[in-house]
Coordinates of C-alpha atoms in Angstrom, one line a residue:
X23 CA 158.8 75.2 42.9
X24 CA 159.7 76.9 46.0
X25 CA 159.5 80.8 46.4
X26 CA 163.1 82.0 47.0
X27 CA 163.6 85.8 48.4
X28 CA 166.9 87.0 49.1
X29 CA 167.2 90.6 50.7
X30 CA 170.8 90.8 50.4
X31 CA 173.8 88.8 49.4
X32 CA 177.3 89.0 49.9
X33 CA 180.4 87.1 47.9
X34 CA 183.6 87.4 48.8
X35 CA 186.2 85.5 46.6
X36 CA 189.6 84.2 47.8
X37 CA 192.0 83.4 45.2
X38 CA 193.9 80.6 45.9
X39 CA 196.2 81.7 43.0
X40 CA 195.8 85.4 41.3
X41 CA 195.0 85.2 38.1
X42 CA 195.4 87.1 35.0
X43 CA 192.8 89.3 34.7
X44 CA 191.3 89.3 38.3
X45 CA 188.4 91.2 37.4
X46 CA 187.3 89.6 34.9
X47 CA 187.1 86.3 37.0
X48 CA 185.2 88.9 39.9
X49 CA 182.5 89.7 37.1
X50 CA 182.3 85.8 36.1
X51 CA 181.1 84.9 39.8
X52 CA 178.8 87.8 40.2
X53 CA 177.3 87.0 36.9
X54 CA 176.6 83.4 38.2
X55 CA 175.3 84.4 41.8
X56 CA 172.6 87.1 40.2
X57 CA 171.5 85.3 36.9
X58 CA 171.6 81.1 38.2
X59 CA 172.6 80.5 41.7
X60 CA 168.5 81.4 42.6
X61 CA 167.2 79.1 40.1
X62 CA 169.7 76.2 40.9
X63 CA 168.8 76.6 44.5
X64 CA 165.1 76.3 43.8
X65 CA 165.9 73.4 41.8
X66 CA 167.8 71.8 44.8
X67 CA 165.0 72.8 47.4
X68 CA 162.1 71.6 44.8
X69 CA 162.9 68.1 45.2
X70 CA 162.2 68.2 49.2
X71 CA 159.7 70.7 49.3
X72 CA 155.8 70.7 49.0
X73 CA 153.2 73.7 48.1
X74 CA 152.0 73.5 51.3
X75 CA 155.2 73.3 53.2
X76 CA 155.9 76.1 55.7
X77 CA 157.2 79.6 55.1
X78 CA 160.8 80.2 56.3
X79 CA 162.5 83.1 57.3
X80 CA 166.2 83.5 58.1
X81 CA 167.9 86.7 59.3
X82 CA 171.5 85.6 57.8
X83 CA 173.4 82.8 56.8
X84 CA 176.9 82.2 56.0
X85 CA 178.6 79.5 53.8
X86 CA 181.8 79.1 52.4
X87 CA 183.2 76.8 49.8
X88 CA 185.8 75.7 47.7
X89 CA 185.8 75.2 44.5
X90 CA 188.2 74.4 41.0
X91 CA 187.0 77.2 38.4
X92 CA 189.5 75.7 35.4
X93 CA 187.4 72.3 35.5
X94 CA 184.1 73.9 36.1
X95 CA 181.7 75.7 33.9
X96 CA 178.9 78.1 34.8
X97 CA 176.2 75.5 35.1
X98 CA 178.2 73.5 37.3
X99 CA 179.4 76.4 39.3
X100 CA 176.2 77.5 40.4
X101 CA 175.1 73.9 41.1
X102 CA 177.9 73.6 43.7
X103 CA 177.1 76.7 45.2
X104 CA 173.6 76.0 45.0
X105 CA 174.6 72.7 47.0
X106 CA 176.5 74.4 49.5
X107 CA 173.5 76.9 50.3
X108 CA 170.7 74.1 50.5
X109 CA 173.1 72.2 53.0
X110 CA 173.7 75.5 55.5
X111 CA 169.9 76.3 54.8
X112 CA 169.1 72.9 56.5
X113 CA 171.6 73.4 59.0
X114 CA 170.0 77.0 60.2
X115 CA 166.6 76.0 59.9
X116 CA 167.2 72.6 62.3
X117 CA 169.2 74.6 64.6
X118 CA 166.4 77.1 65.0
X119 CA 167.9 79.1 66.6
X120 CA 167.9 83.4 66.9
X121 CA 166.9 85.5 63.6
X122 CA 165.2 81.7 62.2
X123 CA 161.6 81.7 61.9
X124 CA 158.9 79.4 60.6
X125 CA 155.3 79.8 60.0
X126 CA 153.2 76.7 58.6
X127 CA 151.9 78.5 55.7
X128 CA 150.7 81.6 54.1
X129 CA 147.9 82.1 56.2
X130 CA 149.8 81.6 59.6
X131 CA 152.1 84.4 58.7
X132 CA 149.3 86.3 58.0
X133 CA 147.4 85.7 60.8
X134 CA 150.8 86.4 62.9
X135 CA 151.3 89.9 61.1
X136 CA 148.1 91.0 62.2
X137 CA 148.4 89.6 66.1
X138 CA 151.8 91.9 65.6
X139 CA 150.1 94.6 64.2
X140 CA 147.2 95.3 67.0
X141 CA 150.0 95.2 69.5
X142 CA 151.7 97.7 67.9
X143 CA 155.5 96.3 67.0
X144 CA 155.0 94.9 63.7
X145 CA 157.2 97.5 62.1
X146 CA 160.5 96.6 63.8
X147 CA 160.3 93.1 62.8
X148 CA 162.6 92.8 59.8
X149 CA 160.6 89.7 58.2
X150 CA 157.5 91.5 57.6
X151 CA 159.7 94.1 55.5
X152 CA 156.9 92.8 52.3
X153 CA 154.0 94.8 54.2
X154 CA 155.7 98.2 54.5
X155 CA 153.4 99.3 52.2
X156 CA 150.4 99.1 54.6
X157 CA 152.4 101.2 56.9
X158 CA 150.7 104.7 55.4
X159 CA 147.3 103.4 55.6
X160 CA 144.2 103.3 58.9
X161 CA 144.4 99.9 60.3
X162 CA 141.2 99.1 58.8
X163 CA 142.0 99.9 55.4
X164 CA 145.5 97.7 55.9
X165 CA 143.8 94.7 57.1
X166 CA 141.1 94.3 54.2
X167 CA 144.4 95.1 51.9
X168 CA 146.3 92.7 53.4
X169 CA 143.5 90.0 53.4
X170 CA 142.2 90.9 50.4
X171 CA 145.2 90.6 48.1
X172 CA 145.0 87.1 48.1
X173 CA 141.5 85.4 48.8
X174 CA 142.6 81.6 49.6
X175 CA 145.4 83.5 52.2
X176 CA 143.0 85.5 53.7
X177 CA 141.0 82.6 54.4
X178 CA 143.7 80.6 56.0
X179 CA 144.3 84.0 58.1
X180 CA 141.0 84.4 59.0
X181 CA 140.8 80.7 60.5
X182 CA 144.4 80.5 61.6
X183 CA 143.1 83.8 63.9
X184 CA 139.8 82.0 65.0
X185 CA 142.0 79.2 65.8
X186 CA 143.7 81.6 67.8
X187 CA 140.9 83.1 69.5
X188 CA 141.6 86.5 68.2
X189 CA 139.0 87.1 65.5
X190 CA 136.8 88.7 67.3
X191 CA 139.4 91.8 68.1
X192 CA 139.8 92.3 64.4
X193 CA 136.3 92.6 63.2
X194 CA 136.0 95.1 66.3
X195 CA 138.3 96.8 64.5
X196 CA 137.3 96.4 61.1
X197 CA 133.4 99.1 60.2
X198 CA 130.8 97.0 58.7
X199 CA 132.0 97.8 55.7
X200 CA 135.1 96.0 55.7
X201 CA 133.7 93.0 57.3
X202 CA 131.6 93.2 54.0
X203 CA 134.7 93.8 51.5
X204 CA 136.9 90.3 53.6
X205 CA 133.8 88.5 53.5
X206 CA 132.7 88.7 49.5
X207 CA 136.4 88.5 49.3
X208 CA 137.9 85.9 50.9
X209 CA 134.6 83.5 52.4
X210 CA 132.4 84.2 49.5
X211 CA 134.8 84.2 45.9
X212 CA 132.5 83.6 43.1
X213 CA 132.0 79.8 42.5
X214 CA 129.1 77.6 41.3
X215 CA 126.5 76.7 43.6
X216 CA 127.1 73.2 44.2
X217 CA 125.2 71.0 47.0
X218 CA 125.4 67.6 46.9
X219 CA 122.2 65.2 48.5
X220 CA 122.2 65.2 52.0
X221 CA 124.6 68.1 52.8
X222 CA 122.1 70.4 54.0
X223 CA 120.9 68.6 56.9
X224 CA 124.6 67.9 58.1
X225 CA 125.5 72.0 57.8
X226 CA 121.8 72.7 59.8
X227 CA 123.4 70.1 62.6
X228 CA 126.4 71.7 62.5
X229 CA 125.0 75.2 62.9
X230 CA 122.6 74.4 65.5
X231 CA 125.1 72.4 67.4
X232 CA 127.5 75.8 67.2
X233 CA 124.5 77.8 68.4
X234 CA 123.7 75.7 71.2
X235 CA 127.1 76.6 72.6
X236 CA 125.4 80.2 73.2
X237 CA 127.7 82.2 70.1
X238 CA 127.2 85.7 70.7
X239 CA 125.1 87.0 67.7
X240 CA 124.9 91.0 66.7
X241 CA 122.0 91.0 64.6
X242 CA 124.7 92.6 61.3
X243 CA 124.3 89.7 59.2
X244 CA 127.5 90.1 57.6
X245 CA 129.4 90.1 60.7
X246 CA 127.4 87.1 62.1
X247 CA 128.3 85.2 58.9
X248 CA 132.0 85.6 58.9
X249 CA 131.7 84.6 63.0
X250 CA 129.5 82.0 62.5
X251 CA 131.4 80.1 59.7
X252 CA 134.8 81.1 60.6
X253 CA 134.0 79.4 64.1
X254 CA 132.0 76.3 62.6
X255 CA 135.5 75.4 60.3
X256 CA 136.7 75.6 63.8
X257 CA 135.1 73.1 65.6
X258 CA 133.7 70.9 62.3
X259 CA 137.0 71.3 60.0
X260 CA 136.2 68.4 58.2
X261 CA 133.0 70.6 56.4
X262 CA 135.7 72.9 54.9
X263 CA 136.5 75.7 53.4
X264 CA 133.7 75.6 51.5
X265 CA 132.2 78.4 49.6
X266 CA 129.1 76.4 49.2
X267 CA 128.8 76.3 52.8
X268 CA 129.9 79.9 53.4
X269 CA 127.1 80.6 50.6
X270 CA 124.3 78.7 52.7
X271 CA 125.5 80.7 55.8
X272 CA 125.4 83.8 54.3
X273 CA 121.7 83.6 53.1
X274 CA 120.7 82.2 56.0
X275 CA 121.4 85.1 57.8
X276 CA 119.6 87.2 55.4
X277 CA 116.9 84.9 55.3
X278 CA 116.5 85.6 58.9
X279 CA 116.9 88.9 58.9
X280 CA 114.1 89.0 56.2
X281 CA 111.6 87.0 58.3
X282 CA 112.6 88.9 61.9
X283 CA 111.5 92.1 59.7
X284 CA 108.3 91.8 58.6
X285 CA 105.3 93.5 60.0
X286 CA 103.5 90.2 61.1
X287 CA 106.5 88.3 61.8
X288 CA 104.5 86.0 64.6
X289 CA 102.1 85.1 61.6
X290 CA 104.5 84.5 58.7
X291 CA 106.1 81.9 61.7
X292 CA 102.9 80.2 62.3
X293 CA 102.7 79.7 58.4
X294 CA 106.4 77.9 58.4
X295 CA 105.5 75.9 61.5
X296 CA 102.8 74.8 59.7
X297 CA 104.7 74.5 56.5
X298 CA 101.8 76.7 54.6
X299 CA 104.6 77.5 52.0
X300 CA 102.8 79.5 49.2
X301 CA 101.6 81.6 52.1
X302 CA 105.1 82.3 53.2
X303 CA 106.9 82.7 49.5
X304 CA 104.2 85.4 48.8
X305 CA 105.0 87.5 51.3
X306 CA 109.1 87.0 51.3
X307 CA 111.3 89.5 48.2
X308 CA 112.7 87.8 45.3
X309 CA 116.2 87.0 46.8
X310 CA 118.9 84.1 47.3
X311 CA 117.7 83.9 51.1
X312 CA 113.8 83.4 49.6
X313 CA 115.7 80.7 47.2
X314 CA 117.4 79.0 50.2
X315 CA 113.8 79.0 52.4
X316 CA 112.6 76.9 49.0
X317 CA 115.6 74.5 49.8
X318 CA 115.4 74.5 53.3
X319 CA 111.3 73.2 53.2
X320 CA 112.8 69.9 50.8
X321 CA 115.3 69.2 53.8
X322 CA 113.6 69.9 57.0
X323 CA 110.1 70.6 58.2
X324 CA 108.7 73.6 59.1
X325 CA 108.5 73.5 62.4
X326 CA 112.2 72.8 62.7
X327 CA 113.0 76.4 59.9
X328 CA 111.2 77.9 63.0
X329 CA 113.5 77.0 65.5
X330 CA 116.6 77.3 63.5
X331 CA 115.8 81.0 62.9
X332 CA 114.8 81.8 66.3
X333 CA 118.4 80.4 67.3
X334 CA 119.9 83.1 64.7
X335 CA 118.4 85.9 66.8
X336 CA 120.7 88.2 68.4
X337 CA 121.8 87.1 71.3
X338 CA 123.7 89.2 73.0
X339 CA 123.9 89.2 77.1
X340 CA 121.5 91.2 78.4
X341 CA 124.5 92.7 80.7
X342 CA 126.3 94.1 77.9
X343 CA 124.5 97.3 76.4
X344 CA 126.9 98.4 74.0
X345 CA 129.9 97.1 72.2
X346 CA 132.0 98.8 69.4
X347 CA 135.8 99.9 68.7
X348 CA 136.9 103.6 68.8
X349 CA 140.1 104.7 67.0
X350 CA 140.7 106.8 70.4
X351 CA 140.8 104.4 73.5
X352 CA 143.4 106.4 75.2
X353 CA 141.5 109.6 75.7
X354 CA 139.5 107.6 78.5
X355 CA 142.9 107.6 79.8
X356 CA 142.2 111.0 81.2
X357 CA 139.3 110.2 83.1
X358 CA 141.5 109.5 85.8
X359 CA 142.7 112.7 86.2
X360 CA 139.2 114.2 85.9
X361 CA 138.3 112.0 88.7
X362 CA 141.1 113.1 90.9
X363 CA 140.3 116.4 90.6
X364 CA 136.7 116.5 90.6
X365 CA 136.9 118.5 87.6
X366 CA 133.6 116.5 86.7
X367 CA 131.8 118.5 89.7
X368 CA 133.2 121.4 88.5
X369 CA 131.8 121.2 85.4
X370 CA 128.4 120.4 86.0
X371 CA 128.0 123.3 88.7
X372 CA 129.9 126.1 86.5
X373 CA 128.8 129.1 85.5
X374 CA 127.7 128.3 82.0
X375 CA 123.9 127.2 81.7
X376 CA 122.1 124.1 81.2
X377 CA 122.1 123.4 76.8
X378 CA 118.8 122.5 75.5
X379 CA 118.4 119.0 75.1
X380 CA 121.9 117.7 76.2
X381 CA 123.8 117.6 79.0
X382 CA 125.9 120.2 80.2
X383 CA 128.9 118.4 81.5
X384 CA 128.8 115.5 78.4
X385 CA 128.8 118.5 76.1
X386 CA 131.8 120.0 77.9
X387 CA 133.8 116.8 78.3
X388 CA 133.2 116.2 74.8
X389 CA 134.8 119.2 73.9
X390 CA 137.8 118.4 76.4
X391 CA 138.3 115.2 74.6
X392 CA 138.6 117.5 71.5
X393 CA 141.1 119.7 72.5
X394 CA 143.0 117.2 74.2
X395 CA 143.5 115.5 71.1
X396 CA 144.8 118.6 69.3
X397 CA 142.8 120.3 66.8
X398 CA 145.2 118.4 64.0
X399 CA 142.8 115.4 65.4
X400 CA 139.4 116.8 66.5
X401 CA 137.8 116.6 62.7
X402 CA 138.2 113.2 62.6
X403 CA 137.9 112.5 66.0
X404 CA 134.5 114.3 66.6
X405 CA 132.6 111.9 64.8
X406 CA 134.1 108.5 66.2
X407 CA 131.8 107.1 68.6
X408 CA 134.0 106.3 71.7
X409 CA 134.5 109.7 71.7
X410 CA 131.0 110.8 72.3
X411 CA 130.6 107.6 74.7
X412 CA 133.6 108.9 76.7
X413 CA 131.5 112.3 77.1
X414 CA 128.4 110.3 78.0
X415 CA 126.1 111.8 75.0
X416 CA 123.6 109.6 73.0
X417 CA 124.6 111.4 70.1
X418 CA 127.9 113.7 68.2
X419 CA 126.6 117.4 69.0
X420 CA 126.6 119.0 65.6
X421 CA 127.6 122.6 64.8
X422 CA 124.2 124.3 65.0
X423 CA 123.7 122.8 68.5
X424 CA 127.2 124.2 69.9
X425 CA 126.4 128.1 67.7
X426 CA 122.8 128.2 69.6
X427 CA 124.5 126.9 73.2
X428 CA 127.5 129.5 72.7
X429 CA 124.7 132.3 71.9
X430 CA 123.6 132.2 75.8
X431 CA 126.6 133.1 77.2
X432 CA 127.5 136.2 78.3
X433 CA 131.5 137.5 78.1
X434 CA 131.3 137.7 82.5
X435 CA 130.2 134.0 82.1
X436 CA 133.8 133.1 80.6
X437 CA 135.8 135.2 83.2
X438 CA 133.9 133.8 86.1
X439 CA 134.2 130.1 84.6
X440 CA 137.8 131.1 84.2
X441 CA 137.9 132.5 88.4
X442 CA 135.8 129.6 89.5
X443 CA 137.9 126.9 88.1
X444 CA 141.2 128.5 89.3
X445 CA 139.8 128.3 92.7
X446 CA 138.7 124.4 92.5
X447 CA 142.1 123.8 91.4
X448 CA 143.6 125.4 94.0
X449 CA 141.0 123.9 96.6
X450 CA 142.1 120.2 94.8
X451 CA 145.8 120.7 95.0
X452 CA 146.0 121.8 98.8
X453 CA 144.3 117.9 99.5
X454 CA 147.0 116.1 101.2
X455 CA 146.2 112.9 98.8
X456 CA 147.3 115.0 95.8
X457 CA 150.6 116.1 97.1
X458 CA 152.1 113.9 93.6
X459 CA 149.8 117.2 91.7
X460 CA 151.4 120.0 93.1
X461 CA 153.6 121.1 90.2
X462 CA 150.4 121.6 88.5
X463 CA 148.9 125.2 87.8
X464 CA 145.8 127.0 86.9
X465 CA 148.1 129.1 84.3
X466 CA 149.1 125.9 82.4
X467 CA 153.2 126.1 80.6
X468 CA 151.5 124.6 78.2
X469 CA 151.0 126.5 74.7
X470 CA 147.1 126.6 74.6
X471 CA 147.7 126.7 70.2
X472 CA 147.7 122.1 70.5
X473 CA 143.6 122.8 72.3
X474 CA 142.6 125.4 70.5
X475 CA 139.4 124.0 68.5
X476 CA 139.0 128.4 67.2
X477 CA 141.8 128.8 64.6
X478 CA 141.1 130.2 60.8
X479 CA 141.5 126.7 59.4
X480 CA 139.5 125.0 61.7
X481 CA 136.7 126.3 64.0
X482 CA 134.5 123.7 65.4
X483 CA 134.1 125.8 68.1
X484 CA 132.3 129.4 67.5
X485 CA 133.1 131.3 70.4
X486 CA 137.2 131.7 71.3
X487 CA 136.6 133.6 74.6
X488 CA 135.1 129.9 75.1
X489 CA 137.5 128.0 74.0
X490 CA 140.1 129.6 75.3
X491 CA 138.4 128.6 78.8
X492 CA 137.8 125.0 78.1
X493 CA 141.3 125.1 76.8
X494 CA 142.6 125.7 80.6
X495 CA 140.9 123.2 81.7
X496 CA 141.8 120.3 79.0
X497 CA 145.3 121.6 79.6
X498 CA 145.5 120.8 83.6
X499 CA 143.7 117.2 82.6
X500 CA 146.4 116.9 80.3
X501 CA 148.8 117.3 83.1
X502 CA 147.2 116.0 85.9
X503 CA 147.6 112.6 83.9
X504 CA 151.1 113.1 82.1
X505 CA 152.1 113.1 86.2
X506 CA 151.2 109.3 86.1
X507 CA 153.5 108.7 83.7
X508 CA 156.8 108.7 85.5
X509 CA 159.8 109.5 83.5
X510 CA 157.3 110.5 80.6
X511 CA 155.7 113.1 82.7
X512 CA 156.9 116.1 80.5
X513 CA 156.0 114.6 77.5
X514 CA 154.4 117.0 75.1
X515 CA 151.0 116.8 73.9
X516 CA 151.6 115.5 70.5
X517 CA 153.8 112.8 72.0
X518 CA 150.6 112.0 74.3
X519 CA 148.3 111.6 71.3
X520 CA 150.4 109.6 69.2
X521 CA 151.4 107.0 71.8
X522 CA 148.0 107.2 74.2
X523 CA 145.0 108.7 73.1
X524 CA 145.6 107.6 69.1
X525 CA 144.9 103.6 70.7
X526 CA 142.5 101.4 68.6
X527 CA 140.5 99.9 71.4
X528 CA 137.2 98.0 72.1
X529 CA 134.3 99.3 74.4
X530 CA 132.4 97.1 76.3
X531 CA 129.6 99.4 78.0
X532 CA 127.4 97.4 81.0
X533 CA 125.3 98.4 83.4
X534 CA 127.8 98.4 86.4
X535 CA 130.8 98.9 84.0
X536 CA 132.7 100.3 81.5
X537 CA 135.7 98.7 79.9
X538 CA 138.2 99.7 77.7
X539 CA 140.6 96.9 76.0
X540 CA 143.4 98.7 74.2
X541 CA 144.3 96.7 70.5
X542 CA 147.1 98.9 69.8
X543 CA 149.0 101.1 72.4
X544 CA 152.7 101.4 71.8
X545 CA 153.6 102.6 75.3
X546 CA 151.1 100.3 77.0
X547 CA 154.1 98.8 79.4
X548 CA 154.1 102.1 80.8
X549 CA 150.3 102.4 81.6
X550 CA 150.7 99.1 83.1
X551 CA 153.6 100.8 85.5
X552 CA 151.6 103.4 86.2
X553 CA 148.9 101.3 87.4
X554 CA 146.2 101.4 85.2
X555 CA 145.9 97.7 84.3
X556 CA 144.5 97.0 87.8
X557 CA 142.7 100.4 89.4
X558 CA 139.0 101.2 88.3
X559 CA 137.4 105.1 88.3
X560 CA 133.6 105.7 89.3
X561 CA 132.9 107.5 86.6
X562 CA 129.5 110.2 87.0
X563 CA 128.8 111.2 84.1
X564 CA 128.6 107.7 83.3
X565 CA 126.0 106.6 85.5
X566 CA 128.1 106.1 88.6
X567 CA 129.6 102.8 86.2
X568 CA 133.6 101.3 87.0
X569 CA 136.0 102.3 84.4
X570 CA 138.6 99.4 83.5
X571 CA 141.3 99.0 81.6
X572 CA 142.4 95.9 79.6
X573 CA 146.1 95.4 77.5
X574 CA 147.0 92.8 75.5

């Protein structure tokens, strides 16, 4: 039976001849269209529908009819109605034109909603009006709920998108955590372990063959699962879904991890290539992935568990040294504006002195990035680690570390950082190359109360002579970029946040580069006319590395 939803509908009755009690025919009709006309139109579409047929959306539809109400009963009434709806259905859906839409099942509109939703325009789309729930929540938490709510659908989304070649940007979304909470959920539903003869050895082909073609492994088991079996379905669909295989996938990965760990992991592997199996069972947990190595020596020999679990190690190019998503891809926006200005140089030669055991300037910019963000943001935002990536720090600075570095200054050291940096502005402004900055000011327009990180409800900073001096400073970043920006150039700082900093993103850190691919931006059209999708920043503090920028 198919599953009808109607947002709206509209009668309107013409009367041929008016009746006597008009209203009472008016009440007849509506009766009919709210109590029978769905279920005689599901009636009508079940006989040319199947459960797997595809899932239909039209924006509006208009029928009209005519129809004899003094030979007619109810039943019949909505039956003809019914009749007329199925017949402009089929005529809107072949037509396909404007406000019609079709995905092929469950999971493709899943996997669509979620494409829609990293690019930020899923909310004006009047067919996903059903998700408007998951509006309120962090895109993580929205994705697991929205996979989540129905396993076998989440499946389908989850290979629809690896179909797609999208997966990988949501698990860089997604914390290990919610890779774990999709995975049990929708990969690894609780089933009996069934394996029939013969079905290992075709899944170890399968795998091995996948692995030849050099998948990038991360060494977070769960994560390397859900790649590695959502890919496999990919290129070997006829080996699933199967929560057997998912099962054999999963504990391989831990199996490996199990082995990789141990103290005298170069012996316990001599043992399986020799296929000394007591030897290797005594030192291994009790565990499904010990259970699986007792399956894995009746299938294959040991010399061949050796290689397979050498091809499970990470593998990861050596050029990339760091991957991971920050909620805050837009705040390395600004270092454009930092580069311009050589506000980096400033900052490392300013009066304040060298911290113990951190640097000076990546303990400054990551206070910038703070106040830039407003101190509505800089809670949450101090602990995400693109943040203290954009700063150039290992680690998040913690609040003893910033009381002890504030305790060496001196109140002449904020006043001369004050003087010094009015006079490097000035020095940057009067460079004929910045003539587009010269609206810009050492005493910012801006109200300093959006970078204040000092206030009696939240003080992550414990001096406010010094905030208010990093404050002048994140203020003239703030506008030395909002200048880019065109028409948008007197935008206020909460408008910034929300439609630039506030941009899920992935970080791809290299040797000779940095790159920032923004998932969600909803004004990324006008970074793109500002440039940004094709110029590249040396950034110091960064190791002298090129910072890109990616969009979707």
């Amino acid at each position: 039976m198919p599953d009808i939803h109607i947002n709206q509908f509209h009668a309107q009755y013409n009367i041929a001849r008016l009746p006597d009690n008009p209203v009472t025919l008016q009440r007849q009709l509506d009766n009919i269209a709210r109590h029978q006309l769905v279920n005689a139109l599901e009636a009508r579409l079940s006989q040319e529908t199947q459960a797997d047929d595809p899932i239909c959306f039209i924006e509006s539809i208009e029928v009209s009819l005519t129809i004899d109400l003094a030979k007619l009963d109810d039943r019949q009434l909505a039956t003809l109605w019914a009749d007329a709806l199925q017949k402009g259905i089929r005529q809107t859906l072949g037509q396909r034109g404007k406000g019609v839409l079709i995905f092929r099942n469950r999971g493709d509109f899943l996997a669509s909603f979620l494409e829609d939703l990293l690019k930020g325009k899923v909310w004006d789309c009047w067919y996903y009006q059903e998700f408007e729930k998951l509006r309120s929540l962090p895109l993580g938490a929205a994705i697991v709920t929205l996979l989540t709510t129905n396993n076998d659908a989440g499946r389908d989304a989850l290979l629809e998108l690896t179909r797609r070649g999208e997966i990988d940007r949501i698990l860089a979304i997604l914390t290990d955590e919610e890779v774990e909470a999709i995975a049990h959920s929708c990969l690894l539903p609780p089933s009996p372990n069934i394996i029939l003869p013969n079905t290992v050895s075709v899944w170890i082909r399968a795998i091995r063959s996948l692995l030849s073609q050099r998948l990038i492994l991360t060494g977070i088991p769960t994560r390397d699962f859900t790649r590695l079996y959502l890919e496999l379905l990919h290129h070997r669909p006829e080996l699933g879904p199967d929560v057997n295989l998912a099962r054999f996938i999963y504990n391989l990965m831990q199996l490996q991890q199990m082995v990789m760990k141990q103290s005298e992991v170069a012996q316990l592997l001599q043992l399986l290539a020799t296929e000394q199996w007591t030897g290797v069972l005594s030192q291994l947990e009790r565990s499904p992935a010990k259970q699986l190595l007792t399956t894995l020596m009746r299938e294959i020999s040991g010399a061949e568990v050796v290689e397979l679990l050498q091809e499970l190690e990470i593998n990861v190019p050596q050029t990339t040294s760091y991957f991971g998503v920050t909620a805050y891809g837009g705040i390395f926006l600004l270092i454009s504006a930092i580069a311009d200005l050589q506000i980096d140089r400033f900052l490392q030669n300013c009066p304040y002195p060298q911290p113990e055991n951190i640097s000076k300037i990546g303990l400054l910019l990551w206070l910038i990035a703070l106040q830039c963000l407003g101190n509505q943001n800089a809670v949450q935002a101090k602990s995400d680690r693109g943040i203290t990536l954009f700063a150039g720090l290992s680690k998040t600075p913690n609040l003893s570390e910033l009381q002890n570095y504030a305790a060496t200054f001196t109140p002449t050291m904020h006043t001369a950082f004050i003087e010094q940096f009015q006079t490097h502005l000035c020095e940057q402004l009067n460079r004929p190359e910045h003539f587009a900055l010269a609206r810009l000011s050492a005493t910012s327009t801006l109200s300093f109360d959006w970078f204040s990180l000092c206030t009696e409800s939240n003080s992550l900073l414990p001096d406010p002579e010094w905030d208010a001096a990093l404050a002048m400073v994140s203020a003239t970043i703030l506008q030395a970029f909002s200048v880019k920006l065109g028409a948008f150039a007197d935008s206020s700082p909460a408008y910034l946040c929300r439609n630039f900093w506030k941009s899920q993103s992935a970080i791809e850190l290299s040797a000779n580069q940095i790159i920032i691919q923004f998932l969600t931006c909803p004004l990324q059209m006008v970074l793109r006319m500002a440039g940004f999708d094709h110029k590249t920043w040396e950034v110091s503090w960064l190791e002298n590395r090129q910072l890109s920028f990616q969009f979707d």
